[in-house]
Amino acid sequence: MNRGRGIFHGAEEEITELQERDGKGLQRYYCPFLHKGYLLHKFGKRMAFWKNMVFKASVGRFFRLLSLGVVFQWMWVEYLQAQPERIADKLHGYSLYEQESIAYAERKYDSAVDPAPEGKVIEGIEILSLDVFEKRDPFPSIFNSLHVLTRSHIIEREVLLVKGGFYEQQWADETARNLLQLRPLAFALCVPLKGSTPHQVRLVVITKDLWSLRLDGNFSGTFASSFEQTFLQFKEINIAGVHQMAAVLFELRNDTYFLGERYIIPRVLDTRINVGVSLGVFINRETHSQEGFSGKFSVQQPLYSTFAKWAGGISGLWGSKIVRHYVGGRLARYQGRSANEEISDRSNMPYEYGHSFFLIEPMLTRSFGSWLKHDWTLGGQFKRDLYHVNDFPDLDPSLVAEFIRSRVPPTETRVYPYIQYRTYTTQFLRGLDFELFALQENFRLGHDFYVRVYPILCAFGSSRNVMGMLAGLQYTLPLGTGFTRFSINSLTEMQTDASVSDASIQLNGRVNSPRTWAGRFVFDSVLLNRYKNFLNQRDTIGAYNRLRGYPSNWLMGSDFVAANLEFRSWPIQAFSCQFGGVLFYDMAGAFDTFSKTRLYRSFGFGLRALLPQISRLVFRIDMGFPLNQNSPFNTDPSLNIDSQSHILSPRVEPFSISFGLGQAFPLNSIQEDWY
């Protein structure tokens, strides 16, 4: 088969350069980073010397931290490259479901998996597209006639290896990772089979489509409050087998429902450019009148492979809506600072305000390196946020003023350029049964660090002069058949008078234990401290969000801390469906200051299920039992007043059942927009 071109077609010089560099040894390639680390360390010490400058001191600390990361990363890459890797070892990491697919490929092509394919000549590349519903699936195969399989050339253009070239496991792994990012695919495997001679292999790319014409979406809620958020899409995710998607959107919330449309083109013609657009309106459920709208678009070319040098694009977001805070399915009411007074219609107000927004962001990235990546990004942002509160003539004006001052974000315009540096490794851990069931998962190992600096100036049209810096550091280490990950994110925004307006720090930790005979333990923790909060940002915790057993969004605060421990059993396969169980212990709290920290605890059990023909995400249902009593400020048997957030909320029941898609708490990772 000659149609699989890959990114290396016509790039033989670049491949030769890489092979020559690897042949001389990685030490010669990476030793300059030791010198760079030393220079960064000295520069960081000089920056940290200016103790009277908060912003400079923080820059100094991050440069010193980066220097340690660079030195350690050189040692880490040397260690990884010294480890021999054989395809036979990887086969033990496949699930039963994937092993059945590999066995089918061996029978179809009358061959067997090559246990040592590295460096052999690829005599051919075969695309094996499995039916959505096979004999092993609990659905009749007649439904396959209603589905168009992905066309072979759509898969071929993602393959990073070429016929006649040398087999390299790293490019086979990256091909599989890229394929898994395509929406219509349930799974993708790149398997080297023995060729016609001992020095040749045949690469077989095994893929399976998800059912493309579907009613899809996400949902969350509790049995006490029913569906609190239901997002549905009636969509075709694989139009004519070329992976274009058209969808009609419907989102049901406690107060509104959203109607809209979306169209996505993952690759325009033969380029790597993807285009997406979405439009919709918000309809009030009581009045059935429009109360908002939303739209967004994006035109982007991503860093699609390790050797991709350029990425860029432009994206935009605009709209208007009413923000309402619901607790346990009921609209929360703001009580104010006098939480002990008798509850009346005049002493509290509904927790709602209006928000109009506009955002447009162009960016361009230049990427360097292969094993150790260095990405420099130059971009800009125009952002406008308008907030308002409706008139409440029957309420105490001081209560409304307090609500606006303490709960509503300020209206602001931000226009600024930014420059960002990011460095990370291209080493991944492959494993099973972390977030999914019976499907391969990939997790980036080593460091992932970024720092972004941006000046917000009135001269550009901004509301105020601010100098800002975002930074984050993440490190992931293998732990047998598990892994551990730690990350830190920091935000500092300083005004021209040297006062800090917004500043926060977030710490995350995750431990996925090695495999045991029954399952694995998962421990996840997070701590967020917004020690300066001019923008009045807050987070909520409860039910399906970190604290199962309590009402949804039960706690609110600018700061929060949470720790979750789960024991996840191995899945049991029934036909091709996967089922597993969970035992959990949750502990979390949200507050406006750490001096008023109060932690709430719960325990319980749950069920997980996966249908790989329908979705890669597991269905989740959990029963939680709270261990804390209600707040002592009860004046209404049906209400509970949180003394820290001053929110009237429902009382805690003896147990609560929550449900949704995906695991109860996601794997933490650094994000440029985490704040």
XYZ file of C-alpha atoms in Angstrom:
675
model
C 0.000 0.000 0.000
C 1.580 3.283 -1.121
C -0.951 5.853 0.000
C 0.303 6.217 3.592
C 2.629 9.195 3.223
C 3.073 10.407 6.833
C 4.910 13.547 7.914
C 8.320 12.147 6.932
C 7.535 11.874 3.224
C 10.118 14.076 1.534
C 11.977 14.771 4.802
C 14.797 12.215 4.570
C 17.458 14.773 5.542
C 15.693 15.516 8.818
C 15.433 11.801 9.642
C 19.121 11.258 8.820
C 20.099 14.162 11.067
C 18.108 12.678 13.948
C 19.597 9.199 13.476
C 23.143 10.587 13.337
C 22.534 12.611 16.490
C 21.152 9.596 18.335
C 24.074 7.478 17.126
C 26.584 9.877 18.728
C 24.839 9.500 22.049
C 22.287 11.548 23.884
C 24.858 12.841 26.352
C 26.483 15.050 23.710
C 23.059 16.370 22.720
C 21.807 17.125 26.216
C 24.975 18.219 28.067
C 24.540 21.867 26.957
C 21.380 21.905 29.071
C 23.565 21.536 32.184
C 25.281 24.808 31.308
C 21.925 26.447 30.561
C 20.619 25.264 33.902
C 23.603 26.843 35.678
C 23.038 30.181 33.913
C 19.330 30.115 34.749
C 20.181 29.404 38.389
C 22.549 32.416 38.570
C 20.000 34.681 36.874
C 17.317 33.510 39.298
C 19.504 34.366 42.306
C 20.082 37.871 40.951
C 16.353 38.396 40.384
C 15.494 37.100 43.855
C 17.969 39.608 45.398
C 15.474 42.429 44.927
C 13.299 41.529 47.887
C 11.371 44.800 47.722
C 9.933 43.847 44.344
C 7.292 41.105 44.742
C 7.022 40.420 41.051
C 10.786 40.226 40.470
C 11.226 37.941 43.444
C 8.619 35.557 42.080
C 10.365 35.606 38.685
C 13.637 34.763 40.412
C 12.130 31.813 42.227
C 10.677 30.423 39.006
C 13.994 30.738 37.127
C 15.796 28.925 39.934
C 13.118 26.229 39.914
C 13.426 25.934 36.136
C 17.201 25.470 36.407
C 16.758 22.500 38.736
C 14.173 21.046 36.364
C 16.494 21.353 33.350
C 19.367 19.582 35.131
C 17.160 16.798 36.452
C 15.490 16.397 33.069
C 18.833 15.686 31.397
C 19.398 12.863 33.897
C 15.831 11.615 33.363
C 16.128 11.441 29.553
C 19.442 9.580 29.882
C 17.742 7.038 32.144
C 14.775 6.551 29.810
C 16.941 6.032 26.763
C 19.022 3.421 28.568
C 15.966 1.216 29.055
C 15.495 -1.400 26.286
C 11.940 -1.781 25.102
C 10.434 -4.690 23.205
C 7.026 -4.933 21.599
C 6.454 -8.261 23.388
C 6.593 -6.452 26.720
C 3.912 -4.029 25.536
C 1.507 -6.831 24.693
C 1.123 -7.609 28.382
C -0.177 -4.060 28.815
C -3.077 -4.538 26.413
C -6.531 -5.246 27.710
C -8.418 -8.423 26.828
C -10.569 -6.377 24.453
C -7.484 -5.054 22.621
C -5.750 -8.444 22.608
C -8.782 -9.929 20.864
C -8.442 -7.242 18.166
C -4.727 -7.982 17.721
C -5.441 -11.721 17.465
C -8.015 -10.991 14.753
C -5.385 -8.999 12.803
C -2.923 -11.906 13.083
C -5.498 -14.303 11.632
C -6.530 -11.905 8.888
C -2.989 -11.290 7.639
C -1.723 -14.807 8.432
C 1.139 -13.546 10.540
C 2.159 -12.949 14.155
C 3.344 -9.983 16.184
C 7.055 -9.350 15.699
C 8.632 -9.354 19.200
C 11.587 -7.152 18.140
C 10.569 -4.902 15.220
C 12.805 -1.899 15.997
C 14.919 -0.826 13.009
C 13.414 -3.290 10.531
C 12.215 -2.201 7.093
C 8.462 -1.629 6.769
C 7.347 -3.674 3.768
C 3.749 -2.495 3.954
C 1.183 -0.529 5.947
C -2.300 -1.967 6.347
C -5.386 -0.197 7.703
C -7.758 -2.548 9.523
C -11.049 -0.811 10.334
C -13.276 -2.902 12.584
C -17.045 -2.719 12.396
C -18.773 -0.691 15.079
C -20.772 -3.750 16.112
C -18.860 -7.019 15.868
C -19.833 -10.562 16.798
C -18.385 -10.030 20.281
C -20.593 -6.964 20.872
C -24.071 -7.205 22.462
C -25.755 -5.439 19.532
C -27.056 -6.782 16.205
C -24.666 -6.264 13.297
C -27.514 -4.980 11.120
C -26.885 -1.534 12.624
C -23.549 -1.414 10.783
C -25.471 -0.713 7.579
C -26.465 2.664 9.066
C -22.861 3.680 9.719
C -20.142 4.808 7.290
C -16.690 3.588 8.358
C -13.783 6.012 8.377
C -12.144 6.093 4.961
C -8.708 4.514 4.781
C -6.923 7.667 3.596
C -8.164 9.542 6.690
C -6.257 7.052 8.848
C -3.287 6.821 6.479
C -2.554 10.546 6.584
C -2.072 10.348 10.361
C 0.526 7.563 10.166
C 4.015 8.881 10.977
C 5.826 5.876 9.463
C 6.248 5.187 5.746
C 6.513 2.128 3.568
C 10.164 1.385 2.878
C 11.307 3.257 5.974
C 12.563 1.877 9.269
C 10.195 0.869 12.045
C 10.581 3.009 15.174
C 8.411 2.301 18.190
C 8.267 5.956 19.240
C 6.575 6.950 15.960
C 4.171 4.026 16.154
C 3.213 5.125 19.669
C 2.796 8.750 18.582
C 0.644 7.652 15.650
C -1.657 5.789 18.045
C -1.843 8.819 20.358
C -2.732 11.115 17.459
C -5.419 8.726 16.238
C -6.968 8.565 19.705
C -7.464 12.333 19.566
C -9.815 11.911 16.607
C -13.400 12.089 17.837
C -14.921 9.255 15.761
C -12.459 6.560 16.917
C -13.073 4.326 19.926
C -9.514 2.984 19.952
C -6.416 2.761 17.771
C -3.532 0.282 17.839
C -0.329 0.219 15.776
C 0.902 -3.375 15.662
C 4.036 -4.641 13.819
C 3.523 -8.092 12.312
C 6.302 -10.300 10.986
C 7.188 -9.581 7.370
C 8.109 -11.843 4.481
C 11.762 -11.854 5.638
C 13.314 -11.654 9.133
C 14.464 -8.089 8.393
C 11.024 -6.777 7.446
C 7.784 -5.990 9.285
C 4.265 -5.180 8.247
C 2.608 -2.331 10.161
C -1.092 -2.878 10.858
C -3.109 0.091 12.130
C -6.222 -1.243 13.879
C -9.044 1.228 14.471
C -12.633 1.015 15.562
C -15.215 3.720 14.977
C -17.683 4.982 17.499
C -21.295 4.936 16.373
C -21.339 8.194 14.384
C -25.030 9.150 14.073
C -25.896 9.506 17.689
C -27.534 11.298 20.545
C -24.526 12.100 22.673
C -23.682 14.367 25.560
C -22.952 14.619 29.243
C -25.024 14.893 32.367
C -24.670 15.303 36.102
C -26.951 15.513 39.091
C -28.289 13.682 42.111
C -31.410 11.629 42.673
C -32.610 14.279 45.145
C -32.406 17.089 42.579
C -32.658 15.012 39.376
C -30.626 16.152 36.353
C -29.016 19.466 37.260
C -27.118 19.760 34.009
C -27.878 17.788 30.878
C -25.928 18.400 27.697
C -27.161 16.595 24.587
C -25.899 16.617 21.028
C -27.716 15.078 18.112
C -24.759 14.783 15.818
C -23.036 13.045 12.979
C -19.346 12.865 13.908
C -18.120 11.171 10.731
C -19.856 12.730 7.738
C -19.187 10.565 4.658
C -16.353 8.865 6.561
C -14.066 11.972 6.554
C -14.407 12.887 10.276
C -16.285 16.162 9.797
C -18.911 16.783 12.475
C -22.284 18.529 12.421
C -24.350 18.763 15.593
C -27.514 20.239 17.027
C -26.928 21.198 20.669
C -29.308 21.100 23.607
C -28.259 21.863 27.171
C -30.735 21.744 30.044
C -29.897 23.504 33.308
C -31.912 24.384 36.390
C -32.882 27.791 35.030
C -32.377 27.733 31.263
C -31.982 25.550 28.243
C -29.554 26.180 25.419
C -30.261 25.565 21.729
C -27.482 25.768 19.189
C -25.454 24.238 16.391
C -21.843 23.234 15.830
C -19.749 22.296 12.819
C -16.137 21.079 12.942
C -13.712 20.359 10.102
C -10.665 18.628 11.650
C -8.481 19.060 8.561
C -9.133 21.487 5.719
C -8.227 19.720 2.462
C -4.717 18.252 2.865
C -3.571 20.790 5.462
C -3.366 20.418 9.238
C -5.691 23.388 9.790
C -8.885 22.690 11.725
C -11.955 24.928 11.760
C -14.870 25.006 14.169
C -17.881 27.235 14.736
C -20.747 27.130 17.233
C -23.797 29.373 17.779
C -26.747 29.212 20.160
C -29.262 30.977 22.417
C -30.285 30.656 26.093
C -34.028 30.303 26.815
C -35.487 30.862 30.291
C -37.402 27.775 31.429
C -40.109 29.746 33.271
C -40.786 32.626 30.875
C -39.745 30.756 27.668
C -38.097 33.972 26.494
C -34.550 34.439 25.268
C -32.203 35.706 27.967
C -28.845 35.268 26.300
C -26.764 33.972 23.405
C -23.344 32.494 22.793
C -20.989 31.951 19.891
C -17.446 30.815 19.303
C -15.079 30.000 16.464
C -11.547 28.741 15.997
C -9.102 28.354 13.118
C -5.967 26.561 14.280
C -3.053 24.422 13.242
C -1.797 22.390 16.241
C 1.594 20.857 16.947
C 0.483 17.592 15.400
C 3.736 15.666 15.886
C 7.076 15.755 17.670
C 8.728 17.214 14.558
C 6.080 19.877 13.885
C 7.790 23.266 14.138
C 4.940 25.752 13.776
C 1.477 26.085 15.251
C -0.935 28.962 15.396
C -4.410 30.221 14.893
C -7.104 32.534 16.112
C -10.127 31.854 18.307
C -13.028 33.917 19.569
C -15.869 33.788 22.068
C -18.799 36.137 22.613
C -22.200 36.140 24.270
C -24.457 37.181 27.120
C -26.153 35.188 29.890
C -27.563 35.261 33.416
C -25.313 33.570 35.975
C -27.244 31.798 38.744
C -25.854 29.737 41.602
C -27.791 26.565 42.444
C -27.281 24.411 45.515
C -28.868 20.974 45.551
C -30.994 21.877 42.548
C -32.425 25.030 44.201
C -31.545 28.652 43.493
C -29.224 29.857 46.249
C -30.001 33.063 48.126
C -27.375 35.426 49.471
C -27.885 36.115 53.199
C -25.215 38.745 53.757
C -22.875 39.062 56.703
C -25.611 38.847 59.371
C -26.243 35.138 58.981
C -27.800 34.784 62.433
C -30.716 37.104 61.793
C -34.155 35.756 61.016
C -34.585 34.717 57.400
C -37.048 36.899 55.500
C -37.689 37.935 51.916
C -35.991 41.272 52.587
C -32.898 39.942 54.344
C -31.732 37.743 51.445
C -31.584 38.000 47.683
C -31.280 35.545 44.785
C -27.718 34.693 43.840
C -27.747 35.868 40.225
C -26.185 38.490 37.991
C -25.791 39.231 34.291
C -22.608 38.643 32.301
C -21.763 39.837 28.776
C -18.444 38.781 27.318
C -16.252 39.086 24.238
C -12.875 37.454 23.643
C -10.586 37.123 20.660
C -7.095 35.615 20.813
C -4.530 35.120 18.018
C -1.349 33.146 18.696
C 1.724 31.758 16.951
C 4.036 29.035 18.310
C 7.532 28.005 17.255
C 8.588 24.617 18.593
C 12.167 23.372 18.994
C 13.626 19.991 19.896
C 12.384 16.424 19.710
C 12.996 14.419 22.903
C 12.963 17.601 24.955
C 10.590 20.220 23.546
C 10.859 24.008 23.824
C 7.850 25.990 22.593
C 7.845 29.771 22.284
C 4.452 31.396 21.805
C 3.636 34.980 20.892
C 0.007 35.971 21.172
C -2.475 38.601 22.192
C -5.870 38.884 23.763
C -8.761 41.319 23.611
C -11.196 40.558 26.410
C -14.266 42.458 27.586
C -16.405 41.377 30.563
C -19.522 43.309 31.614
C -21.362 42.423 34.843
C -24.615 43.834 36.170
C -27.236 43.079 38.841
C -30.952 43.599 38.261
C -32.868 46.106 40.366
C -34.461 44.711 43.541
C -36.607 47.573 44.951
C -38.013 45.414 47.754
C -34.583 44.504 49.131
C -32.341 46.331 51.538
C -30.003 48.482 49.366
C -27.080 47.726 51.676
C -27.589 43.989 51.066
C -27.531 44.497 47.281
C -24.433 46.694 47.546
C -22.705 44.073 49.684
C -23.582 41.351 47.176
C -22.147 43.393 44.296
C -18.992 44.234 46.226
C -18.240 40.750 47.542
C -19.728 38.361 44.957
C -19.992 39.971 41.511
C -16.794 40.225 39.422
C -15.911 43.770 38.314
C -16.506 44.981 34.766
C -13.190 45.062 32.958
C -11.532 45.372 29.559
C -8.177 43.705 28.902
C -6.092 44.261 25.772
C -2.572 42.905 25.846
C 0.152 40.938 24.057
C 1.867 38.022 25.759
C 4.918 35.846 25.360
C 5.054 32.291 26.674
C 7.732 29.662 27.020
C 6.942 25.984 27.556
C 9.201 22.961 27.888
C 8.166 19.320 28.208
C 9.248 15.805 27.351
C 7.921 13.519 24.635
C 8.084 10.379 26.770
C 4.779 8.725 27.667
C 3.577 6.020 30.005
C 1.093 3.586 28.477
C -1.287 1.766 30.746
C -4.763 0.434 31.400
C -7.645 1.158 33.759
C -6.591 4.582 34.978
C -9.411 6.855 33.769
C -10.930 4.500 31.180
C -11.766 0.812 30.995
C -10.134 -1.721 28.633
C -8.579 0.987 26.439
C -4.968 2.143 26.239
C -4.184 5.438 27.961
C -1.119 7.645 27.577
C 0.363 9.977 30.198
C 3.245 12.360 29.615
C 6.257 11.615 31.824
C 8.845 14.005 33.163
C 8.428 17.738 33.457
C 5.951 20.106 31.854
C 6.721 23.745 32.622
C 5.384 27.015 31.242
C 5.661 30.709 32.061
C 3.657 33.511 30.466
C 4.255 37.250 30.885
C 1.738 39.866 29.762
C 1.409 43.680 30.154
C -2.170 45.010 30.403
C -1.984 48.740 29.643
C -4.509 51.555 29.405
C -2.607 52.701 26.316
C -3.935 49.582 24.555
C -7.519 50.336 25.657
C -7.513 48.338 28.908
C -9.364 49.408 32.055
C -6.220 49.497 34.203
C -2.470 49.021 34.065
C -1.404 45.564 35.201
C 1.731 43.474 34.802
C 0.901 39.784 34.957
C 2.700 36.468 35.063
C 1.349 32.929 34.840
C 3.554 29.944 35.568
C 3.097 26.245 36.118
C 5.269 23.215 36.740
C 4.176 19.590 36.529
C 6.205 16.431 37.035
C 5.107 12.846 36.404
C 7.041 9.769 37.495
C 6.273 6.088 36.796
C 5.429 4.009 39.850
C 5.628 0.403 38.691
C 2.416 -0.115 36.721
C 1.103 3.161 38.128
C 2.389 6.719 38.286
C 2.512 9.788 40.483
C 2.069 13.395 39.374
C 2.570 16.693 41.167
C 1.917 20.175 39.837
C 1.967 23.797 40.933
C 0.310 26.768 39.222
C 0.821 30.401 40.106
C -0.776 33.696 39.062
C 0.538 37.150 39.962
C -0.920 40.427 38.684
C 0.646 43.651 39.954
C -0.628 47.178 39.318
C 1.545 50.205 38.579
C 1.510 51.282 42.240
C 3.292 47.974 43.075
C 0.165 46.587 44.766
C -0.848 43.029 43.930
C -4.477 42.894 42.713
C -4.811 39.189 41.941
C -2.558 36.393 43.095
C -3.120 32.699 43.603
C -1.314 29.424 43.922
C -2.674 25.934 43.282
C -1.069 22.643 44.289
C -2.148 19.278 42.900
C -1.023 15.765 43.728
C -2.035 12.447 42.217
C -0.963 8.876 42.974
C -2.191 5.944 40.898
C -0.900 2.887 42.704
C 0.607 -0.113 40.905
C -1.766 -2.900 39.932
C -2.932 -5.278 42.644
C -4.832 -8.525 42.243
C -8.184 -6.738 42.682
C -7.621 -3.208 41.411
C -5.680 -0.062 42.177
C -5.802 2.797 44.690
C -6.156 6.362 43.415
C -5.371 9.341 45.651
C -5.943 12.882 44.415
C -5.518 16.167 46.279
C -5.797 19.858 45.439
C -5.243 23.103 47.321
C -6.124 26.520 45.866
C -5.331 29.772 47.672
C -6.402 33.065 46.086
C -4.631 35.343 48.543
C -5.519 38.361 46.372
C -8.901 38.238 44.648
C -9.825 41.529 42.972
C -11.830 39.654 40.314
C -14.079 37.932 42.930
C -13.492 34.428 41.580
C -14.970 31.481 43.487
C -15.327 27.715 43.222
C -18.005 25.306 44.395
C -17.791 21.817 45.894
C -20.467 19.187 46.432
C -22.098 16.002 45.112
C -20.470 15.089 41.790
C -17.713 17.670 42.381
C -15.163 16.339 44.903
C -17.590 15.854 47.838
C -20.060 13.045 47.184
C -22.886 12.589 49.690
C -23.632 16.309 50.007
C -25.916 18.535 47.898
C -24.444 19.768 44.627
C -22.460 23.023 44.857
C -23.008 22.921 48.626
C -19.817 24.819 49.508
C -18.524 27.990 47.856
C -15.344 29.953 48.432
C -12.409 31.724 46.847
C -10.123 29.091 48.400
C -10.638 25.369 48.651
C -8.886 22.167 49.607
C -9.862 18.592 48.750
C -8.480 15.081 49.122
C -10.084 12.027 47.546
C -9.181 8.355 47.941
C -10.686 5.641 45.749
C -10.177 1.941 45.288
C -11.105 1.077 41.695
C -11.629 -2.578 40.848
C -10.531 -4.137 37.590
C -13.321 -4.167 35.008
C -15.305 -7.299 34.279
C -16.025 -7.870 30.592
C -19.529 -8.915 29.576
C -19.565 -9.327 25.790
C -17.526 -6.194 24.964
C -18.965 -4.021 27.756
C -16.904 -3.290 30.854
C -18.156 -3.013 34.450
C -16.271 -2.103 37.625
C -16.783 -0.972 41.198
C -15.438 1.856 43.376
C -15.017 2.470 47.114
C -14.288 6.082 48.081
C -13.534 8.480 50.915
C -13.861 12.237 50.235
C -12.720 15.213 52.284
C -13.078 18.820 51.109
C -13.807 22.374 52.142
C -14.354 25.753 50.464
C -13.960 29.091 52.241
C -12.946 32.722 51.749
C -9.991 32.571 54.129
C -7.874 29.709 55.434
C -8.367 30.959 58.996
C -11.954 29.667 58.717
C -11.069 26.284 57.275
C -13.687 23.610 57.867
C -13.460 20.239 56.177
C -16.401 17.978 55.352
C -16.072 14.230 54.913
C -18.013 11.426 53.268
C -17.598 7.812 52.191
C -19.439 5.461 49.881
C -19.351 3.156 46.895
C -20.124 3.335 43.207
C -20.391 1.606 39.843
C -18.564 2.279 36.573
C -19.590 1.041 33.128
C -18.170 1.457 29.633
C -19.693 0.757 26.222
C -16.784 1.227 23.776
C -19.139 1.345 20.774
C -20.819 4.469 22.206
C -18.252 6.425 24.220
C -14.709 6.306 25.585
C -15.914 7.795 28.897
C -17.224 5.622 31.712
C -20.711 6.059 33.133
C -20.514 6.848 36.846
C -23.033 6.393 39.666
C -22.021 6.887 43.320
C -23.828 6.631 46.660
C -22.237 8.859 49.306
C -22.835 9.053 53.052
C -21.920 12.404 54.711
C -20.044 12.322 58.020
C -20.562 15.970 59.092
C -23.597 17.533 60.727
C -25.377 20.600 59.393
C -24.281 24.121 60.244
C -25.768 25.380 63.563
C -27.465 28.357 61.903
C -30.687 26.550 60.999
C -33.826 28.659 61.229
C -35.830 26.859 58.562
C -35.921 23.023 58.684
C -35.399 22.889 54.934
C -32.509 25.375 54.876
C -28.919 25.454 56.016
C -26.899 28.679 56.192
C -23.183 28.369 55.545
C -21.555 30.776 57.988
C -18.568 31.296 55.674
C -20.209 31.792 52.287
C -23.459 33.306 53.675
C -25.517 31.218 51.273
C -28.901 29.712 52.114
C -28.690 26.077 51.042
C -30.620 22.804 51.513
C -29.955 20.607 54.501
C -27.782 17.529 54.174
C -29.655 14.246 53.795
C -28.437 10.909 55.268
C -27.155 9.875 51.835
C -27.005 11.150 48.286
C -26.721 9.418 44.908
C -24.872 11.280 42.162
C -24.190 10.315 38.556
C -22.427 11.529 35.446
C -19.926 10.675 32.707
C -16.235 10.279 33.444
C -14.493 9.631 36.744
C -15.507 11.659 39.809
C -12.315 13.758 39.791
C -10.176 14.303 36.683
C -6.443 13.842 36.430
C -4.753 17.136 37.247
C -2.613 18.836 34.620
C -1.239 22.319 34.191
C -3.268 24.606 31.973
C -2.551 28.097 30.766
C -6.123 29.189 31.656
C -6.442 27.253 34.939
C -7.144 30.381 36.995
